[in-house]
Short mmCIF file of C-alpha atoms in Angstrom, two decimals:
data_model
loop_
_atom_site.label_atom_id
_atom_site.label_comp_id
_atom_site.label_asym_id
_atom_site.label_seq_id
_atom_site.Cartn_x
_atom_site.Cartn_y
_atom_site.Cartn_z
CA MET A 628 -112.03 -58.21 -22.12
CA GLU A 629 -110.06 -56.20 -24.85
CA THR A 630 -110.47 -56.89 -28.33
CA PRO A 631 -107.26 -57.51 -30.84
CA VAL A 632 -108.59 -54.29 -33.00
CA ALA A 633 -108.48 -52.41 -29.64
CA THR A 634 -104.81 -53.43 -28.43
CA ALA A 635 -103.63 -52.70 -32.16
CA ASP A 636 -105.01 -49.25 -31.91
CA LEU A 637 -103.45 -48.67 -28.57
CA LEU A 638 -100.35 -49.96 -29.65
CA GLN A 639 -100.23 -47.67 -32.85
CA ALA A 640 -101.27 -44.68 -30.45
CA ASN A 641 -98.48 -45.43 -28.17
CA GLN A 642 -95.85 -45.30 -30.95
CA ASP A 643 -97.68 -42.50 -32.48
CA LEU A 644 -97.21 -40.58 -29.23
CA HIS A 645 -93.51 -41.84 -28.76
CA ALA A 646 -92.63 -40.72 -32.43
CA GLU A 647 -94.24 -37.35 -31.62
CA ASN A 648 -92.24 -36.93 -28.03
CA GLU A 649 -89.23 -37.77 -29.94
CA ASN A 650 -89.81 -35.21 -32.65
CA LEU A 651 -90.42 -32.73 -29.65
CA LYS A 652 -87.31 -33.55 -28.23
CA ALA A 653 -85.63 -32.90 -31.16
CA VAL A 654 -87.17 -29.42 -31.67
CA ASN A 655 -86.45 -28.62 -27.96
CA ASP A 656 -82.84 -29.68 -28.98
CA GLN A 657 -82.66 -27.35 -31.82
CA LEU A 658 -84.43 -24.38 -29.84
CA LYS A 659 -82.05 -24.99 -26.88
CA ALA A 660 -79.05 -25.06 -29.32
CA LYS A 661 -80.37 -22.02 -31.22
CA ASN A 662 -81.25 -20.29 -27.64
CA GLU A 663 -77.33 -20.71 -26.68
CA GLN A 664 -76.20 -19.35 -30.10
CA LEU A 665 -78.18 -16.37 -29.79
CA VAL A 666 -77.13 -15.62 -26.18
CA PHE A 667 -73.49 -15.78 -27.41
CA GLU A 668 -73.90 -13.41 -30.13
CA LEU A 669 -75.66 -11.43 -27.84
CA LEU A 670 -72.96 -11.50 -25.37
CA LEU A 671 -70.24 -11.28 -28.31
CA ALA A 672 -72.10 -7.88 -29.51
CA LYS A 673 -71.88 -6.36 -26.06
CA GLN A 674 -68.04 -7.32 -25.73
CA ARG A 675 -67.54 -5.81 -29.04
CA HIS A 676 -69.46 -2.87 -28.18
CA PHE A 677 -68.21 -2.32 -24.57
CA GLY A 678 -65.59 -4.43 -24.11
CA ARG A 679 -61.64 -4.13 -24.54
CA SER A 680 -61.00 -4.66 -28.33
CA ALA A 681 -57.95 -6.34 -27.86
CA ASP A 682 -57.18 -9.91 -28.75
CA VAL A 683 -56.54 -11.05 -25.27
CA LEU A 684 -58.47 -13.28 -22.87
CA PRO A 685 -60.64 -12.30 -19.69
CA GLU A 686 -58.70 -12.42 -16.47
CA GLN A 687 -60.52 -14.88 -14.88
CA ALA A 688 -59.97 -17.28 -18.07
CA ASP A 689 -56.17 -16.69 -17.49
CA LEU A 690 -56.64 -18.08 -14.06
CA ASP A 691 -58.65 -21.04 -15.08
CA LEU A 692 -56.25 -22.24 -17.83
CA ASP A 693 -54.86 -24.91 -15.31
CA MET A 694 -58.40 -26.33 -15.17
CA VAL A 695 -58.36 -27.07 -19.03
CA PHE A 696 -54.83 -28.34 -19.50
CA ASP A 697 -51.20 -28.57 -17.75
CA GLU A 698 -49.55 -25.34 -17.72
CA ALA A 699 -46.37 -27.21 -18.91
CA GLU A 700 -48.23 -28.02 -22.13
CA VAL A 701 -48.79 -24.22 -23.15
CA THR A 702 -45.17 -23.51 -22.27
CA GLU A 703 -43.16 -26.82 -23.15
CA VAL A 704 -40.39 -26.83 -25.66
CA PRO A 705 -38.49 -29.95 -27.19
CA GLU A 706 -36.21 -31.23 -24.61
CA ALA A 707 -33.30 -29.94 -26.23
CA ASP A 708 -34.21 -26.65 -25.86
CA THR A 709 -35.47 -26.71 -22.33
CA GLU A 710 -32.51 -26.28 -20.22
CA THR A 711 -31.55 -23.30 -22.60
CA GLU A 712 -34.55 -21.50 -22.05
CA GLU A 713 -34.60 -22.16 -18.47
CA LYS A 714 -31.39 -20.52 -18.14
CA GLU A 715 -32.05 -17.59 -20.24
CA GLU A 716 -34.89 -17.03 -18.38
CA THR A 717 -32.80 -17.27 -15.26
CA GLU A 718 -30.52 -14.69 -16.58
CA GLU A 719 -33.29 -12.32 -17.81
CA ILE A 720 -34.29 -12.20 -14.10
CA SER A 721 -31.28 -11.49 -12.68
CA SER A 722 -30.39 -9.01 -14.97
CA TYR A 723 -33.34 -6.83 -14.48
CA THR A 724 -33.10 -3.24 -13.15
CA ARG A 725 -35.21 -1.29 -12.03
CA LYS A 726 -36.12 2.16 -13.51
CA LYS A 727 -34.94 5.24 -12.23
CA ALA A 728 -37.59 7.53 -10.67
CA GLY A 729 -38.25 11.03 -11.49
CA ARG A 730 -38.49 13.13 -14.56
CA LYS A 731 -36.50 11.94 -17.86
CA ALA A 732 -33.85 14.43 -18.64
CA LEU A 733 -34.69 16.62 -21.62
CA PRO A 734 -32.74 15.59 -24.89
CA LYS A 735 -29.38 17.20 -25.34
CA ASP A 736 -29.33 18.17 -28.75
CA LEU A 737 -32.05 20.79 -27.92
CA PRO A 738 -30.62 24.42 -27.84
CA ARG A 739 -30.05 25.82 -24.57
CA VAL A 740 -30.68 29.71 -23.25
CA GLU A 741 -29.25 30.20 -20.20
CA LYS A 742 -31.00 32.55 -17.54
CA ILE A 743 -28.56 33.51 -14.74
CA ILE A 744 -30.50 34.14 -11.55
CA ASP A 745 -28.84 36.19 -9.08
CA ILE A 746 -29.69 37.04 -5.07
CA PRO A 747 -29.89 40.97 -4.68
CA GLU A 748 -26.53 42.90 -4.27
CA GLU A 749 -27.21 43.46 -0.37
CA GLU A 750 -27.58 39.81 0.22
CA LYS A 751 -24.24 39.32 -1.26
CA ARG A 752 -22.64 40.57 1.83
CA CYS A 753 -21.89 38.00 4.65
CA ALA A 754 -22.76 38.81 8.59
CA CYS A 755 -18.94 39.24 9.01
CA GLY A 756 -18.53 41.80 6.83
CA ALA A 757 -16.89 39.97 3.91
CA CYS A 758 -18.20 39.72 0.40
CA LYS A 759 -19.78 36.27 -0.71
CA GLN A 760 -18.30 34.40 -3.23
CA VAL A 761 -20.22 32.13 -6.00
CA ILE A 762 -19.43 28.45 -4.88
CA GLY A 763 -21.68 26.69 -7.38
CA GLU A 764 -24.83 26.55 -8.94
CA GLU A 765 -28.13 24.83 -9.13
CA VAL A 766 -29.40 23.82 -12.68
CA SER A 767 -32.94 23.31 -13.98
CA GLU A 768 -34.19 23.06 -16.93
CA LYS A 769 -37.86 23.82 -18.29
CA LEU A 770 -39.06 23.23 -21.86
CA LEU A 771 -39.94 26.46 -23.73
CA TYR A 772 -42.25 26.19 -26.92
CA ILE A 773 -41.94 28.66 -29.52
CA PRO A 774 -45.29 28.61 -31.75
CA ALA A 775 -44.57 28.41 -35.40
CA THR A 776 -43.68 31.16 -37.33
CA MET A 777 -45.12 32.32 -40.53
CA LEU A 778 -42.55 33.94 -42.58
CA VAL A 779 -43.03 35.59 -46.71
CA ILE A 780 -39.91 34.99 -48.81
CA GLN A 781 -39.67 37.54 -51.07
CA TYR A 782 -38.07 36.84 -54.57
CA LYS A 783 -36.70 39.94 -56.18
CA ARG A 784 -35.47 38.70 -59.87
CA LEU A 785 -33.01 41.30 -61.19
CA LYS A 786 -33.54 42.43 -64.53
CA TYR A 787 -30.78 43.59 -67.42
CA GLY A 788 -30.62 45.52 -70.06
CA CYS A 789 -28.56 47.21 -72.54
CA ARG A 790 -28.88 51.28 -72.57
CA ASP A 791 -26.98 51.42 -75.91
CA CYS A 792 -28.90 49.75 -78.13
CA GLU A 793 -32.67 48.23 -78.43
CA GLY A 794 -31.18 44.50 -78.85
CA SER A 795 -29.39 42.82 -82.04
CA GLY A 796 -32.55 40.76 -82.88
CA ASP A 797 -30.34 37.50 -81.77
CA GLU A 798 -32.87 35.75 -79.46
CA ASP A 799 -30.14 33.58 -77.95
CA HIS A 800 -28.65 37.30 -76.91
CA PRO A 801 -31.22 39.27 -75.96
CA ALA A 802 -30.69 42.94 -75.02
CA VAL A 803 -33.20 42.34 -71.67
CA GLN A 804 -32.41 39.47 -69.44
CA THR A 805 -34.18 38.53 -66.05
CA ALA A 806 -32.94 35.97 -63.55
CA PRO A 807 -34.58 32.75 -63.85
CA ALA A 808 -37.29 31.76 -61.18
CA VAL A 809 -36.16 29.68 -58.41
CA PRO A 810 -37.77 25.95 -59.16
CA ALA A 811 -40.44 24.89 -57.32
CA ILE A 812 -42.63 22.06 -56.83
CA ILE A 813 -45.80 24.45 -57.87
CA PRO A 814 -44.08 26.92 -59.82
CA LYS A 815 -46.89 30.05 -59.60
CA GLY A 816 -47.77 29.08 -56.31
CA ILE A 817 -47.50 30.59 -52.78
CA ALA A 818 -46.72 27.45 -50.86
CA THR A 819 -43.20 26.59 -50.39
CA ALA A 820 -41.96 23.02 -49.41
CA SER A 821 -41.68 23.62 -45.96
CA LEU A 822 -45.38 24.68 -45.76
CA LEU A 823 -46.31 21.67 -48.10
CA SER A 824 -44.66 19.46 -46.05
CA THR A 825 -46.25 20.62 -42.64
CA VAL A 826 -50.02 20.65 -44.35
CA PHE A 827 -49.35 17.14 -45.44
CA ALA A 828 -47.54 15.82 -42.15
CA ASN A 829 -50.29 17.19 -39.92
CA LYS A 830 -53.21 15.35 -42.15
CA PHE A 831 -51.87 12.22 -42.77
CA ILE A 832 -49.23 11.76 -39.98
CA ASP A 833 -51.45 13.51 -37.25
CA HIS A 834 -54.54 12.96 -38.65
CA LEU A 835 -55.49 16.81 -38.57
CA PRO A 836 -58.17 17.72 -41.35
CA TYR A 837 -57.43 20.36 -43.68
CA TYR A 838 -60.81 22.16 -42.03
CA ARG A 839 -59.12 22.07 -39.00
CA GLN A 840 -55.84 23.38 -40.25
CA GLU A 841 -57.41 26.06 -42.05
CA GLN A 842 -58.69 27.29 -38.60
CA ARG A 843 -55.01 26.83 -37.00
CA PHE A 844 -53.65 29.21 -39.77
CA LYS A 845 -56.48 31.73 -39.35
CA ARG A 846 -55.15 31.85 -35.40
CA GLN A 847 -52.01 32.42 -37.00
CA GLY A 848 -53.09 35.34 -38.89
CA VAL A 849 -52.72 33.59 -42.00
CA LYS A 850 -56.23 32.79 -44.49
CA ILE A 851 -55.23 29.27 -46.43
CA SER A 852 -58.50 27.52 -47.14
CA ARG A 853 -59.20 23.65 -46.90
CA GLN A 854 -59.60 23.83 -50.96
CA ASP A 855 -55.97 25.57 -51.55
CA MET A 856 -54.59 22.70 -49.49
CA SER A 857 -56.58 20.05 -51.27
CA ASN A 858 -55.36 21.60 -54.45
CA TRP A 859 -51.62 21.63 -53.30
CA GLN A 860 -52.27 18.01 -52.51
CA LEU A 861 -53.39 17.36 -56.21
CA LYS A 862 -50.64 19.00 -57.64
CA CYS A 863 -47.89 17.79 -55.89
CA THR A 864 -48.79 14.04 -56.36
CA LYS A 865 -48.83 14.55 -59.85
CA VAL A 866 -45.30 15.59 -59.53
CA LEU A 867 -44.09 13.11 -57.59
CA THR A 868 -45.81 10.00 -59.30
CA PRO A 869 -42.51 8.61 -60.81
CA LEU A 870 -40.88 8.33 -57.47
CA ALA A 871 -44.23 6.39 -56.13
CA ALA A 872 -43.91 4.23 -59.64
CA LEU A 873 -40.14 3.48 -58.62
CA MET A 874 -41.32 2.45 -55.04
CA ASN A 875 -44.05 0.11 -56.45
CA LYS A 876 -41.52 -1.68 -58.56
CA GLN A 877 -39.80 -2.86 -55.49
CA ILE A 878 -43.08 -5.15 -54.81
CA LYS A 879 -42.34 -7.39 -57.80
CA ALA A 880 -38.48 -7.45 -56.66
CA ALA A 881 -39.17 -9.97 -53.76
CA ASP A 882 -40.86 -13.38 -53.39
CA VAL A 883 -43.12 -12.19 -50.37
CA ALA A 884 -45.75 -9.70 -50.14
CA HIS A 885 -48.79 -8.76 -47.48
CA ILE A 886 -52.03 -7.57 -48.85
CA ASP A 887 -54.96 -6.24 -46.77
CA GLU A 888 -57.86 -3.71 -47.38
CA THR A 889 -60.56 -1.51 -45.52
CA VAL A 890 -63.01 0.76 -46.18
CA LEU A 891 -63.05 4.40 -47.53
CA GLN A 892 -65.98 6.58 -48.34
CA VAL A 893 -65.67 8.71 -51.35
CA LEU A 894 -68.06 11.24 -52.58
CA ASN A 895 -68.72 12.60 -56.15
CA GLU A 896 -67.82 9.18 -57.69
CA PRO A 897 -69.35 8.83 -61.44
CA LEU A 898 -72.59 6.49 -61.25
CA ARG A 899 -72.14 5.50 -57.37
CA LYS A 900 -73.92 7.09 -54.40
CA ASP A 901 -71.73 8.69 -51.88
CA THR A 902 -73.12 6.55 -49.10
CA GLN A 903 -71.52 3.70 -51.01
CA LYS A 904 -68.09 1.84 -49.88
CA GLY A 905 -65.02 1.89 -51.59
CA TYR A 906 -61.76 0.22 -50.44
CA MET A 907 -58.41 1.52 -49.60
CA TRP A 908 -56.14 -1.57 -50.68
CA VAL A 909 -52.30 -1.79 -49.17
CA VAL A 910 -49.68 -4.05 -50.49
CA ARG A 911 -46.38 -4.53 -48.48
CA GLY A 912 -43.49 -6.01 -50.44
CA GLY A 913 -39.89 -5.60 -51.78
CA PRO A 914 -36.58 -6.66 -50.97
CA PRO A 915 -35.61 -6.56 -46.70
CA ASP A 916 -33.79 -3.08 -47.30
CA LYS A 917 -36.21 -1.98 -50.09
CA ILE A 918 -39.62 -2.77 -48.25
CA VAL A 919 -42.58 -0.42 -49.66
CA TYR A 920 -46.13 0.03 -49.11
CA ARG A 921 -48.60 0.64 -52.00
CA TYR A 922 -51.72 2.51 -51.10
CA HIS A 923 -54.11 1.80 -53.94
CA TYR A 924 -58.14 3.27 -53.83
CA ASP A 925 -60.77 1.06 -55.78
CA PRO A 926 -64.37 1.37 -55.75
CA THR A 927 -64.89 -2.45 -55.37
CA ARG A 928 -63.28 -5.31 -53.55
CA SER A 929 -63.12 -7.45 -56.45
CA SER A 930 -60.13 -10.10 -56.71
CA ASP A 931 -59.34 -8.19 -60.24
CA VAL A 932 -58.02 -5.24 -57.80
CA ALA A 933 -55.71 -7.80 -56.27
CA LYS A 934 -54.58 -9.17 -59.69
CA LEU A 935 -53.95 -5.19 -60.80
CA LEU A 936 -51.43 -4.97 -57.47
CA LEU A 937 -49.65 -7.86 -57.63
CA ASP A 938 -49.21 -7.79 -61.66
CA GLY A 939 -45.95 -9.48 -62.06
CA PHE A 940 -45.13 -10.54 -58.60
CA THR A 941 -44.43 -14.13 -57.84
CA GLY A 942 -44.11 -15.83 -54.43
CA TYR A 943 -45.60 -15.88 -50.97
CA LEU A 944 -48.87 -13.58 -50.64
CA MET A 945 -49.70 -12.97 -46.87
CA SER A 946 -53.07 -12.25 -46.07
CA ASP A 947 -56.63 -13.01 -44.23
CA ALA A 948 -58.78 -15.76 -45.80
CA TYR A 949 -60.87 -13.20 -48.01
CA SER A 950 -62.05 -15.18 -51.15
CA ALA A 951 -60.33 -12.31 -53.33
CA TYR A 952 -57.12 -13.66 -52.26
CA LYS A 953 -57.85 -17.26 -52.72
CA THR A 954 -58.98 -17.10 -56.28
CA LEU A 955 -55.16 -15.46 -57.30
CA THR A 956 -54.01 -19.30 -56.76
CA GLU A 957 -56.78 -20.84 -58.68
CA SER A 958 -54.97 -19.96 -62.06
CA LYS A 959 -51.49 -21.80 -61.55
CA THR A 960 -50.01 -18.83 -64.13
CA GLU A 961 -50.57 -16.50 -61.30
CA GLY A 962 -47.26 -18.08 -59.44
CA ILE A 963 -48.66 -16.78 -56.24
CA THR A 964 -49.12 -19.13 -53.01
CA ASN A 965 -51.38 -18.25 -50.17
CA VAL A 966 -50.30 -17.81 -46.52
CA PHE A 967 -53.12 -17.01 -44.45
CA CYS A 968 -52.79 -15.24 -40.85
CA TRP A 969 -53.15 -17.05 -37.57
CA ALA A 970 -53.98 -14.08 -35.73
CA HIS A 971 -57.44 -13.98 -37.63
CA SER A 972 -57.84 -17.75 -36.51
CA ARG A 973 -57.01 -16.86 -33.32
CA ARG A 974 -59.14 -13.66 -32.91
CA ARG A 975 -62.48 -16.13 -33.54
CA PHE A 976 -61.39 -18.44 -30.51
CA VAL A 977 -60.37 -15.23 -28.40
CA GLU A 978 -64.27 -13.91 -29.43
CA ALA A 979 -65.49 -16.91 -28.20
CA ALA A 980 -63.41 -17.11 -25.13
CA LYS A 981 -64.71 -13.84 -24.04
CA VAL A 982 -68.39 -14.82 -24.03
CA GLN A 983 -67.83 -17.82 -21.78
CA LYS A 984 -68.08 -17.78 -18.13
CA LYS A 985 -65.29 -20.27 -17.20
CA ALA A 986 -62.24 -21.58 -19.11
CA GLY A 987 -62.91 -24.63 -22.13
CA THR A 988 -62.06 -25.42 -25.44
CA ALA A 989 -61.67 -21.72 -26.64
CA HIS A 990 -59.32 -21.29 -24.13
CA GLU A 991 -57.62 -24.21 -24.79
CA ALA A 992 -57.13 -23.46 -28.64
CA VAL A 993 -55.41 -19.97 -27.71
CA GLY A 994 -53.11 -21.68 -25.49
CA MET A 995 -52.22 -23.79 -28.32
CA ILE A 996 -51.70 -21.23 -31.07
CA LYS A 997 -49.65 -18.98 -28.49
CA HIS A 998 -47.33 -21.85 -28.37
CA LEU A 999 -46.74 -20.93 -32.09
CA TYR A 1000 -45.86 -17.42 -31.09
CA ILE A 1001 -43.46 -18.76 -28.31
CA ILE A 1002 -41.12 -20.38 -30.99
CA GLU A 1003 -41.58 -17.70 -33.14
CA LYS A 1004 -40.09 -15.26 -30.95
CA LYS A 1005 -37.23 -17.07 -29.33
CA LEU A 1006 -36.07 -17.98 -32.74
CA ARG A 1007 -36.57 -14.52 -34.23
CA GLY A 1008 -34.86 -13.47 -31.49
CA GLN A 1009 -31.71 -15.58 -32.09
CA LEU A 1010 -32.05 -14.59 -35.60
CA GLU A 1011 -31.72 -10.99 -35.07
CA GLN A 1012 -28.69 -11.31 -32.55
CA GLY A 1013 -26.92 -13.25 -35.05
CA GLU A 1014 -26.64 -16.61 -32.71
CA ILE A 1015 -28.38 -18.52 -35.75
CA THR A 1016 -28.16 -18.21 -39.59
CA VAL A 1017 -31.11 -17.62 -42.05
CA GLU A 1018 -30.57 -21.48 -43.24
CA GLN A 1019 -30.65 -22.65 -39.19
CA PHE A 1020 -33.72 -20.48 -38.32
CA SER A 1021 -35.76 -21.79 -41.17
CA GLU A 1022 -34.78 -25.62 -40.27
CA LYS A 1023 -35.09 -25.08 -36.91
CA ARG A 1024 -38.33 -23.26 -36.86
CA LYS A 1025 -39.88 -26.34 -39.18
CA GLU A 1026 -38.61 -29.25 -36.53
CA LEU A 1027 -40.01 -27.15 -33.52
CA VAL A 1028 -43.54 -25.88 -35.43
CA LYS A 1029 -44.49 -29.37 -37.28
CA PRO A 1030 -45.25 -31.26 -34.63
CA GLN A 1031 -47.22 -28.42 -32.71
CA LEU A 1032 -48.93 -27.77 -35.99
CA LYS A 1033 -49.69 -31.45 -35.98
CA LYS A 1034 -50.97 -31.80 -32.63
CA ILE A 1035 -53.19 -28.38 -33.06
CA HIS A 1036 -54.64 -30.12 -36.29
CA GLN A 1037 -55.56 -33.64 -34.93
CA TRP A 1038 -56.99 -31.64 -31.72
CA LEU A 1039 -59.38 -29.52 -34.25
CA LYS A 1040 -60.81 -32.53 -36.17
CA LYS A 1041 -61.66 -34.32 -33.08
CA LYS A 1042 -62.99 -31.31 -31.74
CA ALA A 1043 -65.08 -30.77 -34.91
CA LEU A 1044 -67.11 -33.88 -34.45
CA ILE A 1045 -68.32 -32.99 -30.99
CA ILE A 1046 -69.02 -29.14 -30.93
CA PRO A 1047 -71.96 -27.61 -33.55
CA PRO A 1048 -70.76 -25.64 -35.98
CA LYS A 1049 -72.86 -22.90 -35.63
CA THR A 1050 -71.67 -21.95 -32.30
CA LEU A 1051 -68.83 -19.31 -32.12
CA VAL A 1052 -66.24 -22.22 -30.79
CA GLY A 1053 -67.46 -24.47 -33.94
CA GLU A 1054 -67.37 -21.49 -36.32
CA ALA A 1055 -63.55 -20.80 -35.22
CA ILE A 1056 -62.61 -24.67 -35.51
CA HIS A 1057 -64.28 -24.84 -39.21
CA TYR A 1058 -62.47 -21.58 -40.02
CA THR A 1059 -58.86 -22.83 -38.88
CA LEU A 1060 -59.69 -26.31 -40.61
CA ASN A 1061 -60.97 -24.98 -44.16
CA ASN A 1062 -57.64 -23.09 -44.50
CA TRP A 1063 -55.45 -25.42 -42.86
CA GLU A 1064 -52.88 -25.56 -45.22
CA PRO A 1065 -52.51 -21.71 -46.08
CA LEU A 1066 -51.92 -21.59 -42.18
CA GLU A 1067 -49.21 -24.05 -41.71
CA ARG A 1068 -47.14 -22.57 -44.78
CA TYR A 1069 -45.83 -19.97 -43.30
CA ILE A 1070 -42.90 -21.93 -42.04
CA GLU A 1071 -41.79 -22.39 -45.81
CA HIS A 1072 -39.95 -19.15 -45.96
CA PRO A 1073 -37.90 -17.20 -43.40
CA ALA A 1074 -39.56 -13.84 -44.16
CA LEU A 1075 -42.90 -14.81 -43.29
CA ARG A 1076 -44.55 -14.55 -39.75
CA PRO A 1077 -47.51 -16.54 -38.30
CA ASP A 1078 -49.40 -13.49 -38.68
CA ASN A 1079 -49.99 -10.52 -41.12
CA ASN A 1080 -49.98 -8.16 -37.92
CA VAL A 1081 -46.92 -5.94 -39.47
CA MET A 1082 -49.53 -5.17 -42.21
CA GLU A 1083 -52.36 -4.39 -39.99
CA ARG A 1084 -50.16 -2.44 -37.43
CA GLU A 1085 -48.00 -0.33 -39.90
CA GLY A 1086 -50.42 -0.41 -42.99
CA ILE A 1087 -53.86 -0.34 -42.02
CA LYS A 1088 -54.21 1.16 -38.33
CA PRO A 1089 -52.53 4.80 -39.50
CA PHE A 1090 -54.76 5.03 -42.03
CA VAL A 1091 -57.93 3.78 -39.91
CA ILE A 1092 -57.07 6.47 -37.26
CA SER A 1093 -57.03 9.06 -40.26
CA ARG A 1094 -60.01 7.98 -41.73
CA LYS A 1095 -61.95 8.70 -38.30
CA ASN A 1096 -60.67 12.23 -38.30
CA TRP A 1097 -61.30 13.54 -41.98
CA ILE A 1098 -64.34 10.44 -42.40
CA PHE A 1099 -64.43 10.51 -46.21
CA SER A 1100 -62.48 11.77 -49.23
CA GLY A 1101 -64.01 14.21 -51.34
CA SER A 1102 -63.23 12.75 -55.09
CA PRO A 1103 -61.67 9.76 -56.43
CA ASP A 1104 -58.90 12.14 -57.42
CA GLY A 1105 -58.58 13.14 -53.84
CA ALA A 1106 -58.66 9.60 -52.67
CA GLU A 1107 -55.69 8.60 -55.00
CA SER A 1108 -53.68 11.35 -54.26
CA SER A 1109 -54.19 10.49 -50.56
CA SER A 1110 -52.88 7.15 -51.22
CA MET A 1111 -50.04 7.97 -52.77
CA LEU A 1112 -48.88 10.56 -49.88
CA PHE A 1113 -49.88 7.43 -47.57
CA SER A 1114 -47.56 4.90 -49.30
CA ILE A 1115 -44.60 7.80 -49.12
CA ILE A 1116 -44.88 8.49 -45.52
CA THR A 1117 -45.56 4.69 -44.55
CA THR A 1118 -42.43 3.51 -46.60
CA ALA A 1119 -40.31 6.45 -45.47
CA LYS A 1120 -41.19 5.49 -41.55
CA GLU A 1121 -40.43 1.63 -42.37
CA HIS A 1122 -36.79 2.93 -43.39
CA LYS A 1123 -36.54 4.88 -39.96
CA LEU A 1124 -36.97 8.53 -41.42
CA ASN A 1125 -38.35 11.15 -40.26
CA PRO A 1126 -41.76 11.29 -42.28
CA GLN A 1127 -42.05 14.93 -42.24
CA ALA A 1128 -38.27 15.72 -42.85
CA TYR A 1129 -38.51 13.12 -45.91
CA LEU A 1130 -41.57 15.15 -47.21
CA TYR A 1131 -39.66 18.30 -47.05
CA TYR A 1132 -36.84 16.88 -48.68
CA ILE A 1133 -38.54 15.49 -51.77
CA LEU A 1134 -41.08 18.21 -52.18
CA GLU A 1135 -37.99 20.63 -52.55
CA MET A 1136 -35.95 18.59 -54.74
CA ALA A 1137 -38.70 17.36 -57.20
CA PRO A 1138 -38.45 20.14 -59.40
CA TYR A 1139 -35.15 19.34 -60.29
CA MET A 1140 -35.34 15.87 -61.22
CA LYS A 1141 -35.08 15.26 -64.80
CA SER A 1142 -34.62 11.45 -65.60
CA LEU A 1143 -35.51 8.23 -63.56
CA GLU A 1144 -31.83 7.62 -62.43
CA ASP A 1145 -32.59 11.31 -60.61
CA TRP A 1146 -35.92 10.41 -59.03
CA GLU A 1147 -33.80 6.91 -57.99
CA THR A 1148 -31.92 9.37 -55.51
CA LEU A 1149 -34.89 10.31 -53.67
CA LEU A 1150 -35.95 6.78 -52.85
CA PRO A 1151 -36.32 6.38 -49.09
CA TRP A 1152 -33.16 4.02 -48.89
CA ASN A 1153 -31.06 6.23 -51.00
CA VAL A 1154 -31.54 9.31 -48.61
CA LYS A 1155 -30.07 9.85 -45.04
CA LEU A 1156 -31.48 12.51 -42.81
CA PRO A 1157 -31.50 13.31 -38.94
CA PRO A 1158 -34.52 11.86 -37.07
CA VAL A 1159 -35.48 15.32 -35.87
CA LEU A 1160 -36.35 17.81 -38.94
CA ASP A 1161 -33.49 20.08 -39.45
CA ARG A 1162 -34.04 22.32 -42.02
CA ALA A 1163 -30.31 23.72 -42.17
CA TYR A 1164 -29.26 20.23 -42.61
CA ILE A 1165 -31.68 19.10 -45.25
CA GLU A 1166 -30.84 22.38 -47.00
CA GLN A 1167 -27.16 21.82 -47.03
CA THR A 1168 -27.89 18.07 -48.36
CA MET A 1169 -30.36 19.57 -51.19
CA ASP A 1170 -27.44 22.05 -52.22
CA SER A 1171 -24.65 19.38 -52.61
CA LEU A 1172 -27.24 16.89 -54.73
CA ILE A 1173 -28.34 19.81 -57.34
CA LYS A 1174 -24.64 20.65 -57.81
CA SER A 1175 -24.30 16.96 -58.52
CA LEU A 1176 -27.31 16.82 -60.89
#
């Protein structure tokens, strides 16, 4: 018969074993969760390294979307607009035309050189004895490329002197007089505006480093070193500083701006190692007809740089959720309101979806965010076609987007309670919830869109492609010089100018500029140039402008 003491010991031992079992279960659950997280991180790393970089869902996931939510939920629109959208879709299908097969015709504005191909004289006589007559022709066209030609312009400045005297001593009327030198952006250099614009376009538009251009010039029989081209760049940007300053002022003249930054390695910086990262900052802003891009190099990613670039600006700032941009709104005197990019939020859900074997929460989130873009695309198209006014666009967008935003917010809060925060989906949910107010703020201004893609596409991407080719800048001065040329070129492209033609124009005109009013005539929105580089047209335009100065 068991004693009370033995029974108590058994009960205690049982409780201890039960507690230990519960602890082991908890540890096991934690290890399972950790293992699952590590598996997802590994799959994501493989996806980033080997998979597509585009923010699109896997094809299989697209097929499984119906398993997660109704198709109507993704594409639904309010009842008042359903008939209109269906009608538009029907009209779009009925107006579809198939592309014509075959080679596209060559541009009509290219000069033509005719080559008549005839048959031999003995074949021009018919079997009946009569002479054959031309009754038509078969025309085919081939495109001829003439390699760039290097010419030397030899300036001969005539000297005049008086043979009857040695001068009167009057400095205003010297006995010997020489014709003045032709103004040039590099007065004593060998480079013309034509050569300079080609060199800069090769590097900053076509992403060709100076050492490759050096080899190309060598094949053409001309020796131009990379150091020469670097020096030309520094000298030209120094002259163009007033133009860049006038462009930068436009950012303060509007109440919407975009900002982003990317890394740049710069060598020979004081008190810094060559392996340390620097940053190229890009700001986009200005009135709708005077949009400018401002590139700026700085060794740090500090919020002080953002404050410097946005000094004097008040309004909405579209960006990602980087903390430096958040600090701009901490002080009420800044006058800046953060608006965050939905593409960054969506990207997190897309990355989570890519490592999931079947459709789930991440796919559902992408579908709900997609609805915001469906509304934006439809209304923005109506605005651009003149079907609605800016005021109607703003009111209608708020009317359609607010319910969808509320739906997304409520859904995210529910999911946050059941999905671990350290999973990829959990991180995406908490990122979106933590930045919710700036994310939904884009509907407050008609110039704002759901994302910052215009900056990433037009401002950051061209720079990153160039950086992959020339890898680093040789000095801080070179980085600042490059930032100015990127600013000028990207702004010119924004205003539908041929950037190389614009460079040629301003480099040729710069020596004649004497005041800020003169420099204003060179701003991209004040210049009209042909879409194709036509030096004759540009020189004619320059002659007329020089005469008016």
